[in-house]
Amino acid sequence: MRSALELRAPFLDQAVMEFAATLPVSERVRGFTTKVFLKRYARRYLPAEIIYRRKRGLSVPLSAWLRGPLYDWSESRLRSPRLDDAGVDHASRLRCWKSIGNAAPITRAPCGR
């Protein structure tokens, strides 16, 4: 991966690393399952649906932003004369607007028409 955003704290404590190094491989990896010991230990404190859930990507509330605080900004971008110059028609702009999280469509004609 060339770049990423990491949202979890790594286990870099010296004592934790030393302990993990003493675990046999079977306690660290079992088949394609990793962190075997950590997951078994976590069952004391967390529900299974949290421990065993699949990884999820980072998502941002783009739709809410475009319908809220960025509405005027995004609408002005879609009404930009530059899009006219580039040959982007009004129907294409509306499809773009709607495809981004089903944001509320522009109700006025683009570019003051």
PDB file of N, CA, C and O in Angstrom, residues 47-75:
ATOM      1  N   PRO A  47     -17.615  -8.041  23.102  1.00  0.00           N
ATOM      2  CA  PRO A  47     -18.486  -9.022  22.449  1.00  0.00           C
ATOM      3  C   PRO A  47     -17.832  -9.578  21.179  1.00  0.00           C
ATOM      4  O   PRO A  47     -17.043  -8.901  20.509  1.00  0.00           O
ATOM      5  N   ALA A  48     -18.178 -10.803  20.846  1.00  0.00           N
ATOM      6  CA  ALA A  48     -17.587 -11.482  19.686  1.00  0.00           C
ATOM      7  C   ALA A  48     -17.791 -10.700  18.396  1.00  0.00           C
ATOM      8  O   ALA A  48     -16.914 -10.691  17.527  1.00  0.00           O
ATOM      9  N   GLU A  49     -18.953 -10.019  18.251  1.00  0.00           N
ATOM     10  CA  GLU A  49     -19.191  -9.284  16.994  1.00  0.00           C
ATOM     11  C   GLU A  49     -18.198  -8.149  16.788  1.00  0.00           C
ATOM     12  O   GLU A  49     -17.965  -7.720  15.659  1.00  0.00           O
ATOM     13  N   ILE A  50     -17.603  -7.661  17.844  1.00  0.00           N
ATOM     14  CA  ILE A  50     -16.563  -6.631  17.700  1.00  0.00           C
ATOM     15  C   ILE A  50     -15.221  -7.283  17.390  1.00  0.00           C
ATOM     16  O   ILE A  50     -14.496  -6.838  16.504  1.00  0.00           O
ATOM     17  N   ILE A  51     -14.901  -8.331  18.092  1.00  0.00           N
ATOM     18  CA  ILE A  51     -13.602  -8.990  17.929  1.00  0.00           C
ATOM     19  C   ILE A  51     -13.440  -9.587  16.537  1.00  0.00           C
ATOM     20  O   ILE A  51     -12.384  -9.480  15.920  1.00  0.00           O
ATOM     21  N   TYR A  52     -14.489 -10.203  16.020  1.00  0.00           N
ATOM     22  CA  TYR A  52     -14.371 -10.957  14.771  1.00  0.00           C
ATOM     23  C   TYR A  52     -14.967 -10.253  13.553  1.00  0.00           C
ATOM     24  O   TYR A  52     -15.085 -10.859  12.500  1.00  0.00           O
ATOM     25  N   ARG A  53     -15.323  -8.989  13.693  1.00  0.00           N
ATOM     26  CA  ARG A  53     -15.893  -8.310  12.530  1.00  0.00           C
ATOM     27  C   ARG A  53     -14.826  -8.075  11.470  1.00  0.00           C
ATOM     28  O   ARG A  53     -13.632  -8.003  11.760  1.00  0.00           O
ATOM     29  N   ARG A  54     -15.282  -7.946  10.253  1.00  0.00           N
ATOM     30  CA  ARG A  54     -14.372  -7.705   9.133  1.00  0.00           C
ATOM     31  C   ARG A  54     -13.834  -6.292   9.196  1.00  0.00           C
ATOM     32  O   ARG A  54     -14.449  -5.396   9.771  1.00  0.00           O
ATOM     33  N   LYS A  55     -12.693  -6.100   8.557  1.00  0.00           N
ATOM     34  CA  LYS A  55     -12.132  -4.752   8.461  1.00  0.00           C
ATOM     35  C   LYS A  55     -13.081  -3.884   7.653  1.00  0.00           C
ATOM     36  O   LYS A  55     -13.747  -4.351   6.727  1.00  0.00           O
ATOM     37  N   ARG A  56     -13.119  -2.619   8.021  1.00  0.00           N
ATOM     38  CA  ARG A  56     -13.949  -1.672   7.281  1.00  0.00           C
ATOM     39  C   ARG A  56     -13.081  -0.508   6.836  1.00  0.00           C
ATOM     40  O   ARG A  56     -12.182  -0.092   7.553  1.00  0.00           O
ATOM     41  N   GLY A  57     -13.402  -0.001   5.683  1.00  0.00           N
ATOM     42  CA  GLY A  57     -12.682   1.164   5.198  1.00  0.00           C
ATOM     43  C   GLY A  57     -13.127   2.422   5.913  1.00  0.00           C
ATOM     44  O   GLY A  57     -14.175   2.451   6.571  1.00  0.00           O
ATOM     45  N   LEU A  58     -12.336   3.428   5.792  1.00  0.00           N
ATOM     46  CA  LEU A  58     -12.674   4.712   6.384  1.00  0.00           C
ATOM     47  C   LEU A  58     -13.650   5.422   5.460  1.00  0.00           C
ATOM     48  O   LEU A  58     -13.386   5.583   4.270  1.00  0.00           O
ATOM     49  N   SER A  59     -14.773   5.813   5.979  1.00  0.00           N
ATOM     50  CA  SER A  59     -15.728   6.551   5.158  1.00  0.00           C
ATOM     51  C   SER A  59     -15.963   7.920   5.784  1.00  0.00           C
ATOM     52  O   SER A  59     -15.831   8.094   6.989  1.00  0.00           O
ATOM     53  N   VAL A  60     -16.269   8.846   4.936  1.00  0.00           N
ATOM     54  CA  VAL A  60     -16.568  10.200   5.402  1.00  0.00           C
ATOM     55  C   VAL A  60     -18.024  10.510   5.070  1.00  0.00           C
ATOM     56  O   VAL A  60     -18.562   9.986   4.101  1.00  0.00           O
ATOM     57  N   PRO A  61     -18.658  11.354   5.856  1.00  0.00           N
ATOM     58  CA  PRO A  61     -20.075  11.671   5.623  1.00  0.00           C
ATOM     59  C   PRO A  61     -20.256  12.682   4.497  1.00  0.00           C
ATOM     60  O   PRO A  61     -20.830  13.760   4.670  1.00  0.00           O
ATOM     61  N   LEU A  62     -19.786  12.318   3.314  1.00  0.00           N
ATOM     62  CA  LEU A  62     -19.808  13.234   2.177  1.00  0.00           C
ATOM     63  C   LEU A  62     -21.210  13.725   1.856  1.00  0.00           C
ATOM     64  O   LEU A  62     -21.422  14.920   1.627  1.00  0.00           O
ATOM     65  N   SER A  63     -22.174  12.823   1.847  1.00  0.00           N
ATOM     66  CA  SER A  63     -23.544  13.211   1.538  1.00  0.00           C
ATOM     67  C   SER A  63     -24.057  14.256   2.524  1.00  0.00           C
ATOM     68  O   SER A  63     -24.647  15.260   2.129  1.00  0.00           O
ATOM     69  N   ALA A  64     -23.815  14.019   3.810  1.00  0.00           N
ATOM     70  CA  ALA A  64     -24.264  14.979   4.836  1.00  0.00           C
ATOM     71  C   ALA A  64     -23.561  16.325   4.666  1.00  0.00           C
ATOM     72  O   ALA A  64     -24.172  17.376   4.852  1.00  0.00           O
ATOM     73  N   TRP A  65     -22.299  16.292   4.325  1.00  0.00           N
ATOM     74  CA  TRP A  65     -21.572  17.550   4.124  1.00  0.00           C
ATOM     75  C   TRP A  65     -22.132  18.320   2.931  1.00  0.00           C
ATOM     76  O   TRP A  65     -22.291  19.535   2.980  1.00  0.00           O
ATOM     77  N   LEU A  66     -22.400  17.583   1.828  1.00  0.00           N
ATOM     78  CA  LEU A  66     -22.894  18.250   0.630  1.00  0.00           C
ATOM     79  C   LEU A  66     -24.313  18.773   0.806  1.00  0.00           C
ATOM     80  O   LEU A  66     -24.717  19.725   0.149  1.00  0.00           O
ATOM     81  N   ARG A  67     -25.094  18.133   1.660  1.00  0.00           N
ATOM     82  CA  ARG A  67     -26.442  18.620   1.940  1.00  0.00           C
ATOM     83  C   ARG A  67     -26.430  19.683   3.039  1.00  0.00           C
ATOM     84  O   ARG A  67     -27.410  20.383   3.221  1.00  0.00           O
ATOM     85  N   GLY A  68     -25.329  19.779   3.776  1.00  0.00           N
ATOM     86  CA  GLY A  68     -25.237  20.697   4.899  1.00  0.00           C
ATOM     87  C   GLY A  68     -24.243  21.821   4.664  1.00  0.00           C
ATOM     88  O   GLY A  68     -24.447  22.680   3.798  1.00  0.00           O
ATOM     89  N   PRO A  69     -23.130  21.804   5.393  1.00  0.00           N
ATOM     90  CA  PRO A  69     -22.208  22.939   5.372  1.00  0.00           C
ATOM     91  C   PRO A  69     -21.524  23.195   4.033  1.00  0.00           C
ATOM     92  O   PRO A  69     -21.090  24.310   3.774  1.00  0.00           O
ATOM     93  N   LEU A  70     -21.452  22.199   3.164  1.00  0.00           N
ATOM     94  CA  LEU A  70     -20.802  22.398   1.860  1.00  0.00           C
ATOM     95  C   LEU A  70     -21.795  22.553   0.714  1.00  0.00           C
ATOM     96  O   LEU A  70     -21.412  22.555  -0.448  1.00  0.00           O
ATOM     97  N   TYR A  71     -23.074  22.701   1.046  1.00  0.00           N
ATOM     98  CA  TYR A  71     -24.096  22.783  -0.004  1.00  0.00           C
ATOM     99  C   TYR A  71     -23.827  23.948  -0.962  1.00  0.00           C
ATOM    100  O   TYR A  71     -23.761  23.756  -2.180  1.00  0.00           O
ATOM    101  N   ASP A  72     -23.687  25.146  -0.434  1.00  0.00           N
ATOM    102  CA  ASP A  72     -23.480  26.323  -1.301  1.00  0.00           C
ATOM    103  C   ASP A  72     -22.210  26.176  -2.129  1.00  0.00           C
ATOM    104  O   ASP A  72     -22.193  26.505  -3.318  1.00  0.00           O
ATOM    105  N   TRP A  73     -21.152  25.685  -1.513  1.00  0.00           N
ATOM    106  CA  TRP A  73     -19.885  25.520  -2.221  1.00  0.00           C
ATOM    107  C   TRP A  73     -20.046  24.512  -3.366  1.00  0.00           C
ATOM    108  O   TRP A  73     -19.650  24.786  -4.500  1.00  0.00           O
ATOM    109  N   SER A  74     -20.624  23.351  -3.072  1.00  0.00           N
ATOM    110  CA  SER A  74     -20.741  22.323  -4.104  1.00  0.00           C
ATOM    111  C   SER A  74     -21.698  22.750  -5.217  1.00  0.00           C
ATOM    112  O   SER A  74     -21.468  22.473  -6.391  1.00  0.00           O
ATOM    113  N   GLU A  75     -22.764  23.437  -4.842  1.00  0.00           N
ATOM    114  CA  GLU A  75     -23.705  23.918  -5.862  1.00  0.00           C
ATOM    115  C   GLU A  75     -23.010  24.922  -6.776  1.00  0.00           C
ATOM    116  O   GLU A  75     -23.173  24.880  -8.003  1.00  0.00           O
TER     117      GLU A  75
END
